[in-house]
Coordinates of C-alpha atoms in Angstrom, one line a residue:
M327 CA 26.6 10.9 2.0
Q328 CA 28.0 13.9 3.5
F329 CA 26.7 17.2 2.1
D330 CA 29.9 19.0 1.4
P331 CA 29.8 21.9 1.4
P332 CA 27.0 21.6 4.6
L333 CA 24.0 23.3 3.0
I334 CA 22.5 26.3 3.3
P335 CA 19.2 26.9 4.5
A336 CA 16.4 29.3 3.1
R337 CA 12.8 29.8 2.6
L338 CA 10.6 28.0 -0.4
V339 CA 9.5 30.9 -2.5
H340 CA 7.9 29.6 -5.6
R341 CA 9.6 26.4 -7.7
Y342 CA 8.6 26.3 -11.3
K343 CA 7.5 24.1 -13.3
R344 CA 10.4 22.1 -14.5
F345 CA 14.3 24.0 -13.4
L346 CA 14.2 26.6 -11.8
F347 CA 13.0 28.4 -7.7
D348 CA 12.8 31.1 -5.7
A349 CA 13.8 31.2 -1.8
V350 CA 15.1 34.1 0.4
L351 CA 18.2 33.3 1.8
D352 CA 18.1 33.5 6.3
S353 CA 20.0 36.6 5.6
G354 CA 17.6 38.1 4.0
E355 CA 18.8 38.0 0.0
A356 CA 16.3 36.9 -2.6
I357 CA 17.5 33.9 -5.1
T358 CA 17.3 31.8 -7.5
G359 CA 18.0 28.4 -8.3
S360 CA 18.4 25.1 -10.2
C361 CA 15.3 22.4 -9.1
P362 CA 17.3 18.9 -10.0
N363 CA 14.1 17.5 -10.2
T364 CA 11.3 17.4 -13.5
G365 CA 8.9 15.7 -11.6
S366 CA 5.8 17.1 -10.1
M367 CA 6.9 17.2 -6.4
L368 CA 3.7 17.0 -5.4
G369 CA 3.3 17.8 -1.9
L370 CA 6.8 19.3 -1.4
T371 CA 5.9 23.3 -3.2
T372 CA 4.4 25.1 -0.1
P373 CA 5.4 28.2 -0.5
G374 CA 7.2 29.5 2.6
S375 CA 8.7 25.9 3.5
R376 CA 12.2 25.5 4.8
I377 CA 14.3 24.1 2.5
Y378 CA 18.2 23.0 2.5
L379 CA 20.3 24.5 -0.7
T380 CA 23.6 23.9 -2.5
E381 CA 25.6 26.4 -3.1
H382 CA 27.8 26.2 -5.8
A383 CA 30.0 29.1 -4.8
G384 CA 32.7 30.4 -7.9
S385 CA 31.8 27.8 -10.7
K386 CA 31.9 29.4 -13.8
T387 CA 29.8 26.8 -15.2
R388 CA 26.7 27.1 -13.4
K389 CA 24.4 30.1 -14.6
Y390 CA 23.0 29.4 -11.0
H391 CA 24.8 29.1 -7.9
H392 CA 22.1 27.5 -5.8
A393 CA 20.6 23.7 -5.8
L394 CA 17.8 22.9 -4.3
E395 CA 18.0 19.7 -2.3
L396 CA 16.0 19.2 0.9
V397 CA 12.2 20.3 1.6
E398 CA 10.6 20.1 4.8
A399 CA 7.5 18.4 4.7
D400 CA 5.0 17.0 7.3
G401 CA 7.4 17.6 9.5
T402 CA 10.3 15.6 8.2
L403 CA 13.4 16.5 5.8
V404 CA 12.5 15.1 2.0
G405 CA 14.9 15.2 -0.6
I406 CA 14.1 16.1 -3.8
N407 CA 17.4 15.8 -6.0
T408 CA 16.7 12.9 -8.4
G409 CA 21.0 12.7 -9.2
R410 CA 21.1 11.2 -5.2
P411 CA 19.7 7.9 -5.9
N412 CA 21.7 5.4 -7.7
R413 CA 24.4 6.6 -5.4
L414 CA 22.3 6.2 -2.4
V415 CA 21.4 2.6 -3.3
E416 CA 25.0 1.7 -4.5
E417 CA 25.9 2.1 -1.1
A418 CA 22.9 0.1 -0.1
I419 CA 24.6 -2.7 -1.9
K420 CA 27.7 -2.5 -0.8
E421 CA 27.1 -2.0 2.7
G422 CA 24.6 -5.1 2.6
L423 CA 21.1 -4.3 2.8
L424 CA 19.5 -5.7 -0.5
G425 CA 20.6 -9.1 0.3
S426 CA 22.6 -10.9 -2.4
L427 CA 23.6 -8.1 -4.7
G428 CA 26.3 -6.8 -2.3
H429 CA 27.7 -10.5 -3.5
Y430 CA 28.3 -9.9 -6.9
A431 CA 32.1 -9.2 -8.1
E432 CA 31.2 -6.5 -10.2
L433 CA 29.5 -3.2 -10.2
K434 CA 28.8 -1.0 -14.1
R435 CA 27.1 2.3 -14.3
E436 CA 24.9 3.2 -16.9
Q437 CA 24.7 0.2 -19.9
K438 CA 22.7 0.2 -22.6
Y439 CA 20.4 -2.5 -22.0
G440 CA 16.8 -3.0 -24.1
I441 CA 15.8 -0.6 -26.8
N442 CA 17.7 3.0 -26.6
S443 CA 18.5 2.6 -22.6
R444 CA 20.7 2.3 -20.0
I445 CA 20.6 0.5 -17.1
D446 CA 21.1 2.4 -14.2
M447 CA 23.5 -0.3 -13.1
L448 CA 24.7 -3.9 -13.6
L449 CA 25.7 -6.5 -11.5
D450 CA 28.6 -9.1 -13.1
D451 CA 29.8 -12.2 -11.3
P452 CA 31.3 -15.4 -13.0
V453 CA 29.0 -17.7 -10.8
R454 CA 25.9 -15.3 -10.2
G455 CA 25.8 -14.3 -13.7
K456 CA 24.4 -10.9 -14.3
A457 CA 21.8 -9.0 -12.3
Y458 CA 20.6 -5.3 -14.1
V459 CA 19.1 -3.2 -11.5
E460 CA 16.6 -0.1 -11.6
V461 CA 16.6 2.8 -9.6
K462 CA 13.7 5.4 -8.8
N463 CA 13.4 8.0 -6.7
V464 CA 10.2 8.4 -4.1
H465 CA 9.2 11.3 -2.2
F466 CA 5.1 11.1 -2.5
C467 CA 3.3 10.7 0.8
R468 CA -0.3 10.7 1.2
Q469 CA -0.7 9.3 4.5
P470 CA 1.1 9.0 7.0
G471 CA 3.8 6.1 6.9
L472 CA 3.3 5.5 3.2
A473 CA 5.5 6.4 0.2
E474 CA 3.7 5.8 -3.0
F475 CA 5.7 6.1 -6.8
P476 CA 4.8 7.4 -9.3
D477 CA 3.1 10.8 -8.3
S478 CA 2.7 11.3 -12.0
V479 CA 2.4 9.8 -14.7
T480 CA 6.0 8.2 -16.0
S481 CA 5.6 6.5 -19.5
R482 CA 9.6 5.9 -19.2
G483 CA 8.8 4.3 -16.0
A484 CA 6.7 1.7 -17.7
K485 CA 9.0 1.5 -20.7
H486 CA 11.6 0.8 -17.8
L487 CA 9.5 -2.4 -16.0
E488 CA 8.5 -4.1 -19.5
E489 CA 13.2 -3.7 -20.1
L490 CA 13.4 -5.4 -17.2
G491 CA 11.2 -8.4 -17.7
D492 CA 12.9 -9.3 -21.1
M493 CA 16.3 -9.2 -18.7
A494 CA 14.7 -11.5 -16.3
E495 CA 12.8 -13.8 -19.3
A496 CA 16.4 -13.9 -20.9
G497 CA 17.9 -15.3 -17.7
H498 CA 19.1 -12.8 -15.9
R499 CA 18.0 -11.4 -12.6
A500 CA 16.3 -7.8 -12.8
I501 CA 14.8 -5.6 -10.1
M502 CA 13.3 -2.3 -9.4
V503 CA 14.9 -0.6 -6.4
Y504 CA 12.2 2.6 -5.5
L505 CA 14.8 4.9 -2.9
I506 CA 12.3 6.8 -0.6
Q507 CA 14.2 9.8 0.3
R508 CA 12.3 10.3 3.5
S509 CA 12.3 8.7 7.0
D510 CA 8.9 9.3 8.1
V511 CA 7.4 6.3 5.8
D512 CA 7.6 1.8 6.4
R513 CA 6.2 0.7 3.7
L514 CA 5.8 1.9 -0.3
R515 CA 2.7 1.0 -2.2
L516 CA 2.1 1.9 -6.2
C517 CA -0.2 4.6 -6.9
R518 CA -2.4 3.7 -9.2
D519 CA -5.0 6.4 -9.1
L520 CA -2.8 8.7 -10.3
D521 CA -1.2 6.4 -13.1
K522 CA -3.0 3.1 -14.1
T523 CA -0.4 2.0 -17.0
Y524 CA 2.3 2.2 -14.9
A525 CA 1.0 0.0 -12.1
T526 CA 0.0 -2.6 -15.3
A527 CA 3.3 -2.6 -16.3
F528 CA 4.7 -3.5 -12.4
D529 CA 2.0 -6.2 -12.0
R530 CA 3.2 -7.5 -15.6
A531 CA 7.0 -7.6 -14.8
M532 CA 6.1 -9.1 -11.9
K533 CA 4.8 -11.8 -13.2
R534 CA 8.0 -12.4 -15.8
G535 CA 10.5 -12.0 -13.0
V536 CA 11.1 -9.1 -12.0
E537 CA 12.0 -8.7 -8.3
A538 CA 11.7 -5.1 -6.2
C539 CA 12.4 -3.6 -3.0
A540 CA 11.9 0.0 -1.6
I541 CA 14.6 1.8 0.9
R542 CA 13.9 4.0 3.3
C543 CA 16.6 6.6 3.6
K544 CA 17.4 8.3 7.2
I545 CA 18.0 12.4 6.3
T546 CA 19.5 14.8 8.7
A547 CA 20.6 18.6 6.7
E548 CA 23.8 17.5 7.8
Q549 CA 23.3 13.9 5.3
I550 CA 21.5 11.6 3.1
R551 CA 21.8 7.5 3.6
A552 CA 20.0 4.7 3.1
E553 CA 19.6 3.2 6.1
S554 CA 17.0 0.0 5.8
V555 CA 14.5 -2.0 3.9
V556 CA 11.1 -1.3 4.0
P557 CA 8.4 -3.0 2.6
V558 CA 6.1 -3.1 -1.1
E559 CA 2.8 -3.7 -0.5
E560 CA 1.7 -5.3 -4.0
S561 CA 0.6 -8.3 -4.5
G562 CA 2.4 -10.8 -6.4
L563 CA 5.9 -9.3 -4.8
N564 CA 8.9 -10.8 -6.5
S565 CA 11.5 -9.3 -3.7
V566 CA 15.0 -9.1 -3.4
S567 CA 16.6 -11.7 -1.9

C-alpha cells in the first residue's frame, strides 16, 4: 500500500486523549490534526517524536487538513492508523500469506453477524464453506522483538472473541488476525497484565475452535505492506493453516 499523496514529516507536540494532536511541520508551521486511533497509543505519544502525516489539502468536508499516520519510536516507524489493518490483511490474504484463506472464492467486507456486530471479512466458498475473519490493530511493544495486544482494556475485543467462538461452534471457520504495524518485532503475545478479561476470552475462544495468527508489516515513509506471519506465543493456540 503506497501512501498517496506522499506523507509529510513533522514533530509531535501533543496527542490529545482521543481524536486530535498538535505538531510542528518542518516548515515551522504549527498545526492541529486528526488522530485516526482512539486507543491509548501507549509508548507512541512522546513529545518531540518524528511523525508522518497524511494531508487532505483542499477538502471541504474535513475540519483538519492533516491526519497522523506514522510515529517513529524505538528506532522504527510505527503505523497508528486503525483504518489501515483491514485492507492490509485483505492484501495479505490475496497474496497467499495466510495459507488456505487465499483459496476462498468470495470475500465480503463488514458483514453483520453475532449480536449487533459486523465481521471485518467474511470469506465464502461453495466447497470450503464460510470463514469469519476479525482483524485487530497492534503496535504496542515493551520489550525488543515482542508485540503485545491489547495496550488497554478492550471489552469490545473480548466480545468479538466470544462471537467468533459462536461461529466456530456453529461449524464455520473463525479467525482472529493481529495486524502488527511495525517491523521490529518477530512474535506476538497477549498483554495479560493490562487486560485479564481479554486474555480469558482468548483462551476460551481457542478452546472453542477459533484460529489466530499475527502478521508483521514492513513500513517506510513511502509505503506500508503486510510482510510475514510471526508466531503468537500462547498455549492452546489454533494456528491458521
